[in-house]
Short mmCIF file of C-alpha atoms and ligand atoms in Angstrom, two decimals:
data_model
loop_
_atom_site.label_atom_id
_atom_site.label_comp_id
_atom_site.label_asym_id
_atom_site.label_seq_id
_atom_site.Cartn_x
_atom_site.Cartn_y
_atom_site.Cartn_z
CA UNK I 5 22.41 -20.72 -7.72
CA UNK I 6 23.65 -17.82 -5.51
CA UNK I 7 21.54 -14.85 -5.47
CA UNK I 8 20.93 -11.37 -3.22
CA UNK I 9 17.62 -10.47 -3.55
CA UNK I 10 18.29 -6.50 -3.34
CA UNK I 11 14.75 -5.02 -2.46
CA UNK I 12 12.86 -6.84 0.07
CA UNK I 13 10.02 -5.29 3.35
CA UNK I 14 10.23 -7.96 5.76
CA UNK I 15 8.80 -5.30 8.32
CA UNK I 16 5.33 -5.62 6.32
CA UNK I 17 2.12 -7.04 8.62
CA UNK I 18 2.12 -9.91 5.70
CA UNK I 19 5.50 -11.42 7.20
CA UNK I 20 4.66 -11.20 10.64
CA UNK I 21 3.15 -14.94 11.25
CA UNK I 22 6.11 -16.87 9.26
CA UNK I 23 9.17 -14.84 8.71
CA UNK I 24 11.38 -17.23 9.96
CA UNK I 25 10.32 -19.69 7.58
CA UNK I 26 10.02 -17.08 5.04
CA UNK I 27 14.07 -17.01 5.36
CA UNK I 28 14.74 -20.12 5.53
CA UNK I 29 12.72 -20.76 2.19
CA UNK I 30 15.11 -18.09 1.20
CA UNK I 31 17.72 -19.87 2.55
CA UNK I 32 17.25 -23.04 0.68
CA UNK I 33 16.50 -21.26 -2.67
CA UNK I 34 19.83 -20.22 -3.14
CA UNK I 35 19.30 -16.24 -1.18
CA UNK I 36 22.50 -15.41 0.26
CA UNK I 37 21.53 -11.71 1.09
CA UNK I 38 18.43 -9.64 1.49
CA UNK I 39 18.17 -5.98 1.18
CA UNK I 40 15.53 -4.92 3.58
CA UNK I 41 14.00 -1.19 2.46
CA UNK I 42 12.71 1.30 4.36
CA UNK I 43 10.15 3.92 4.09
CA UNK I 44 9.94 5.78 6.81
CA UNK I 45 11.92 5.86 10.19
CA UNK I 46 10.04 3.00 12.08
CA UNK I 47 10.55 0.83 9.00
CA UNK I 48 13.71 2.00 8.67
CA UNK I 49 14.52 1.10 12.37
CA UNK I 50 12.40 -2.47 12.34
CA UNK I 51 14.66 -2.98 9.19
CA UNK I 52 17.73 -2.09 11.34
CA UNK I 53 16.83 -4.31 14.36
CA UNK I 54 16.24 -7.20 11.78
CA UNK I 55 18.77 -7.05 10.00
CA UNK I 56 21.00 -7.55 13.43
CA UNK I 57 19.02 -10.51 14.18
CA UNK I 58 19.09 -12.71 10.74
CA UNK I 59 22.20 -13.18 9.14
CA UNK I 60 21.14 -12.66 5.80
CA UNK I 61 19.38 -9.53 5.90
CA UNK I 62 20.80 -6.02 5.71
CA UNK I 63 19.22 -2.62 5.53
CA UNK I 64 18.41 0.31 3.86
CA UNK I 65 16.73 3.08 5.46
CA UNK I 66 15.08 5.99 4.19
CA UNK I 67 11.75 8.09 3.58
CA UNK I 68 9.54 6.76 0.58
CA UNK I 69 8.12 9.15 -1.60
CA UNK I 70 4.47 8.35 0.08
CA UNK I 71 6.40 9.20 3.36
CA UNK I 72 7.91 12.72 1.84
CA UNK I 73 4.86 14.80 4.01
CA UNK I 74 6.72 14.00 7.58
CA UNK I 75 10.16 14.37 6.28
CA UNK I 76 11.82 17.43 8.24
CA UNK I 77 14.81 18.46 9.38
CA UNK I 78 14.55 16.50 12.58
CA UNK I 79 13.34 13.38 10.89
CA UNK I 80 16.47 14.14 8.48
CA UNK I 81 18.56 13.88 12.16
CA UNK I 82 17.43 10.86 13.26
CA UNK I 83 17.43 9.16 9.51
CA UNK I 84 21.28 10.03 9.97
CA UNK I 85 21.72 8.42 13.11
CA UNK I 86 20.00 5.50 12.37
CA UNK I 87 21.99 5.25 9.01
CA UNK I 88 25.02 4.84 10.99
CA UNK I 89 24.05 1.63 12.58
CA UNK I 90 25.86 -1.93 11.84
CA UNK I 91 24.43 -3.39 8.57
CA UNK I 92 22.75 -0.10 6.63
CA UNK I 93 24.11 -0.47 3.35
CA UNK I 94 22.26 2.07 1.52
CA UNK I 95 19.59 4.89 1.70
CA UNK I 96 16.39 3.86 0.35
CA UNK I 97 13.87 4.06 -0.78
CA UNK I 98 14.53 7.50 -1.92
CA UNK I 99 12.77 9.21 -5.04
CA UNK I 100 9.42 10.65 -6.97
CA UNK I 101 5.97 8.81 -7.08
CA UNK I 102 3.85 11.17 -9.08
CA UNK I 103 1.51 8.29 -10.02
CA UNK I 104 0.21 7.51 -6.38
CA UNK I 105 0.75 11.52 -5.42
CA UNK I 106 0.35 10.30 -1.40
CA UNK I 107 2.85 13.30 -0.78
CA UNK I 108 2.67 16.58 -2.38
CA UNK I 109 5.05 16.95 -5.42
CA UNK I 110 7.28 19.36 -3.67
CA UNK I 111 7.58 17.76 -0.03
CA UNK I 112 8.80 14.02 -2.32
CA UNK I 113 11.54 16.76 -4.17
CA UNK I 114 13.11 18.01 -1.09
CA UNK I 115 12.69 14.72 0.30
CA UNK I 116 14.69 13.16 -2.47
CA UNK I 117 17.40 15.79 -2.32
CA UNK I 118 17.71 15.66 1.24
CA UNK I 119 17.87 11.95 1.76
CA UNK I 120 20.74 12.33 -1.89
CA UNK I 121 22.69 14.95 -0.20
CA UNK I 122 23.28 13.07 3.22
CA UNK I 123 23.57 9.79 1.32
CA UNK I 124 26.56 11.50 -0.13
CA UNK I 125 27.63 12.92 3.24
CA UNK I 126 27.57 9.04 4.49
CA UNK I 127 28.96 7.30 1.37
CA UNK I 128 26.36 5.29 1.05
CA UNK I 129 24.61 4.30 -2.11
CA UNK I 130 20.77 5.07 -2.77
CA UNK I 131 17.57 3.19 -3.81
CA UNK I 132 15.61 4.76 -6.09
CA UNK I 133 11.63 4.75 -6.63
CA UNK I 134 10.45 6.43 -9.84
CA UNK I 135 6.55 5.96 -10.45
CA UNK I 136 5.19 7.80 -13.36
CA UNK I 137 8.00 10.79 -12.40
CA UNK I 138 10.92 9.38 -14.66
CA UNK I 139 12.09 12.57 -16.02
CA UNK I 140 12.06 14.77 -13.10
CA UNK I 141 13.80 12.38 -10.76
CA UNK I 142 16.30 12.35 -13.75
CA UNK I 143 16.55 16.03 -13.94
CA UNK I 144 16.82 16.05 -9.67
CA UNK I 145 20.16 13.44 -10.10
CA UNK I 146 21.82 15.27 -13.12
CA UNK I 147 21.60 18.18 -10.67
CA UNK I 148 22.45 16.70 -7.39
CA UNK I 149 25.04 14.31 -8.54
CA UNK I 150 24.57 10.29 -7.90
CA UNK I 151 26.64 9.73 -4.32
CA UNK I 152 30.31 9.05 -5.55
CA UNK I 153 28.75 5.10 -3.78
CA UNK I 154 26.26 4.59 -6.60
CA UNK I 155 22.89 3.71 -6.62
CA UNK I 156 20.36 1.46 -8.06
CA UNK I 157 16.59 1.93 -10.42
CA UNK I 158 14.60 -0.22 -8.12
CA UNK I 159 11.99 -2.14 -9.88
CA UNK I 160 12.89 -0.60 -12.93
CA UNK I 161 9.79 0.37 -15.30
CA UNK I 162 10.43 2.68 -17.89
CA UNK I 163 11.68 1.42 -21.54
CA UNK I 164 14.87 1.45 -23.21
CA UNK I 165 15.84 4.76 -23.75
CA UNK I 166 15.06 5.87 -20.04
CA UNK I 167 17.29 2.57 -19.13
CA UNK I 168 20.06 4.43 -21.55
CA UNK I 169 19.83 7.67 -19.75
CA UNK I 170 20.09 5.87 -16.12
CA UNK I 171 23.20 3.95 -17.22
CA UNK I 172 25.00 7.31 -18.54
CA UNK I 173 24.31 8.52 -15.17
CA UNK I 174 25.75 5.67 -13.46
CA UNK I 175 23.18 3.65 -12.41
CA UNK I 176 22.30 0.29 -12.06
CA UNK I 177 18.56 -0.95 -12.71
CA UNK I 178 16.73 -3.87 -10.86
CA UNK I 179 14.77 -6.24 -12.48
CA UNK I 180 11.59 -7.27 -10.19
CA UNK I 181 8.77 -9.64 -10.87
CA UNK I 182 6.97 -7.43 -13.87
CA UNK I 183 9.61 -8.97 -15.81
CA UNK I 184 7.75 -12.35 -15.80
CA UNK I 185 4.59 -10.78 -16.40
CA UNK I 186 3.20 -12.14 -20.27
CA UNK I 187 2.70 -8.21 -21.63
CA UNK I 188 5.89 -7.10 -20.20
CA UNK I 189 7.63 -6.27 -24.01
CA UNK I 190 9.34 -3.22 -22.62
CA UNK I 191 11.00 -4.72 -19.95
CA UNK I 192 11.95 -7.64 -21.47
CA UNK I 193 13.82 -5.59 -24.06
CA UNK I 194 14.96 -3.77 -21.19
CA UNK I 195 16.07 -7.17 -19.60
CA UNK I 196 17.84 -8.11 -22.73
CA UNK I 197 19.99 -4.80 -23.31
CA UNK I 198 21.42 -3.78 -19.40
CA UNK I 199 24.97 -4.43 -19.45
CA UNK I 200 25.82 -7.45 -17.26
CA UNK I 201 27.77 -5.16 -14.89
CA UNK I 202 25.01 -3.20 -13.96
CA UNK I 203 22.33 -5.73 -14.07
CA UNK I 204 20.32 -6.37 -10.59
CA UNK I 205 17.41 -8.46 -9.15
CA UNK I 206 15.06 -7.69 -6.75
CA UNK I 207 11.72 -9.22 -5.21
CA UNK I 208 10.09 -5.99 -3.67
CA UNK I 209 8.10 -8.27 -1.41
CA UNK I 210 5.09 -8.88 -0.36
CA UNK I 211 3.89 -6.59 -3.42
CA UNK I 212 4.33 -7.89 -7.34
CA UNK I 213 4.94 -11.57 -6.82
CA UNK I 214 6.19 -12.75 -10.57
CA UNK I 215 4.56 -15.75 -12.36
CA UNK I 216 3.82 -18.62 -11.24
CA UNK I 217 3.06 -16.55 -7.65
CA UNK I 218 1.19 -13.25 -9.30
CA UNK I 219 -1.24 -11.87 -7.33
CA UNK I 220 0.19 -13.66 -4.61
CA UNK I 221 2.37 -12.71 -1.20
CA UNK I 222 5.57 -12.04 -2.71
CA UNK I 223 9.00 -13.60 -0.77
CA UNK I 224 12.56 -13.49 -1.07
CA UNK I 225 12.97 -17.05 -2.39
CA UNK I 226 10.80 -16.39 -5.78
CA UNK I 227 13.89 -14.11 -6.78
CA UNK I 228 14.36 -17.31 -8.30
CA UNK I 229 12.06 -16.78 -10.81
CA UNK I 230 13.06 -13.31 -12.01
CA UNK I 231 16.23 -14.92 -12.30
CA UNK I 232 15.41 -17.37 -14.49
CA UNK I 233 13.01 -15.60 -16.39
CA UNK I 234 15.92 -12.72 -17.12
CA UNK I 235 17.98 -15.71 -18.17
CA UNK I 236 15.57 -16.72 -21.19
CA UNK I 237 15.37 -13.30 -22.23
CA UNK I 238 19.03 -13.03 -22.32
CA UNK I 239 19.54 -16.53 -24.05
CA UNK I 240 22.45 -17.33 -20.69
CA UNK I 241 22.24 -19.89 -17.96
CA UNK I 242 20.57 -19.09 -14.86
CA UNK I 243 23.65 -19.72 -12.87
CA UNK I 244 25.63 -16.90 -15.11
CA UNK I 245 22.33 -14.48 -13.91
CA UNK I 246 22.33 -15.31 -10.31
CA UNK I 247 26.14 -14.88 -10.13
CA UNK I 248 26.34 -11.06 -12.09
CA UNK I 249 23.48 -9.76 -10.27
CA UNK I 250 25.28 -11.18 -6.98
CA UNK I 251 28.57 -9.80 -7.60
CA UNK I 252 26.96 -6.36 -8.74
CA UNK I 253 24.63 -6.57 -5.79
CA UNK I 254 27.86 -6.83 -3.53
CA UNK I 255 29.72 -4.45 -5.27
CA UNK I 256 26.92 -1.68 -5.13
CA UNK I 257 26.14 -2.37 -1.44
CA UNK I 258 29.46 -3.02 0.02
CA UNK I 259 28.38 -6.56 1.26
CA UNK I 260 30.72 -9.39 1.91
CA UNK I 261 28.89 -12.70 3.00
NI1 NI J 417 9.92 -1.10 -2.15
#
């Protein structure tokens, strides 16, 4: 199997004793690409330098809702300069947490528009975060406009008529490791209904690690395991999984190896 694992923070303390095997576990499970996300600029940087030392691993750089408080119009300047490095492939992780509320409501909406408009500016597509917030980061992208590059639900979470709505809009939604989770009836209805041309996967380590690993350090190789586990769901082969979300994956982001 061949898959891109399209939301990964290998800049997290967790990876800092082992990421090299961390990779090459990736490696071996099949992990052709990695998305790594940013969420503020020195993750968005670290994500930057790593991505020109592994292969694999791109990057997508960006304020996180959490992060919306220090967003400015100088931090806005330097997010675009980093943006234009070699190997940024999207601006991310962009959006509305309104379940966490580590950023006042108002600073994560002109955060979100911001980091929208100059995605737009750059043709690059976004990542998306939506806690708890999925109808006003819906009303913020029928106003703004999705970039004319796309973008991506990461670690989709709502239920099937919210996946409806994001599809009309253009998006595509990634699957992450609440998909394996036993209550997880929403999103494995969810799992079962995305069209297989907007279909993605997506670890989001070191956080939600899906079963057999839950509650464990999360890593790029147990992409795997979404994988299969959206397979079942879907009644297809694993193989016909790994290769959609791939060739989505590298269709969204632009990415050739
Ligand atoms: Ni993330």
């Amino acid at each position: 199997m061949l898959l891109v694992d399209t939301h990964a923070h290998l800049n997290d303390g967790r990876f800092r004793q082992d990421l090299p095997a961390v990779l090459q576990r990736a490696t071996a499970a099949g992990v052709r690409a990695i998305i790594n996300v940013g969420f503020n600029l020195d993750s968005s940087r670290g994500g930057v330098k790593l991505a020109g030392r592994h292969a694999p691993v791109h990057a997508a750089v960006g304020f996180h809702p959490h992060e919306a408080k220090d967003f400015s119009p100088t931090a806005l300047a330097e997010l675009r300069s980093i943006a234009t490095s070699e190997k940024v492939v999207a601006i991310g992780e962009i959006g509305l947490d309104f379940y966490h509320n580590h950023s006042p409501a108002a600073a994560q909406r002109t955060a979100f528009v911001g980091q929208l408009r100059l995605a737009r500016e750059l043709n690059l597509p976004v990542i998306i975060h939506d806690r708890d917030a999925h109808r006003d980061v819906l009303t913020i992208l029928l106003e703004e406009g999705l970039p004319a590059a796309g973008g991506v639900m990461h670690c989709f979470s709502g239920d099937t008529a919210f996946a409806e709505q994001c599809l009309e809009i253009g998006l595509y939604l990634s699957l992450a490791g609440p998909v394996t989770f036993k209550q997880a009836e929403i999103l494995a209805e969810v799992a079962r209904q995305v069209p297989s041309d907007r279909l993605l996967v997506e670890t989001d380590a070191p956080y939600l690690a899906p079963v057999p690993f839950r509650g464990k350090r999360n890593e790029p190789a147990y992409v795997s395991f979404i994988v299969q586990r959206i397979a079942g769901l879907r009644a297809e082969k694993p193989e016909t999984v790994a290769r959609v979300t791939s060739e989505n994956a590298r269709r969204l982001f632009g990415i050739s190896s």
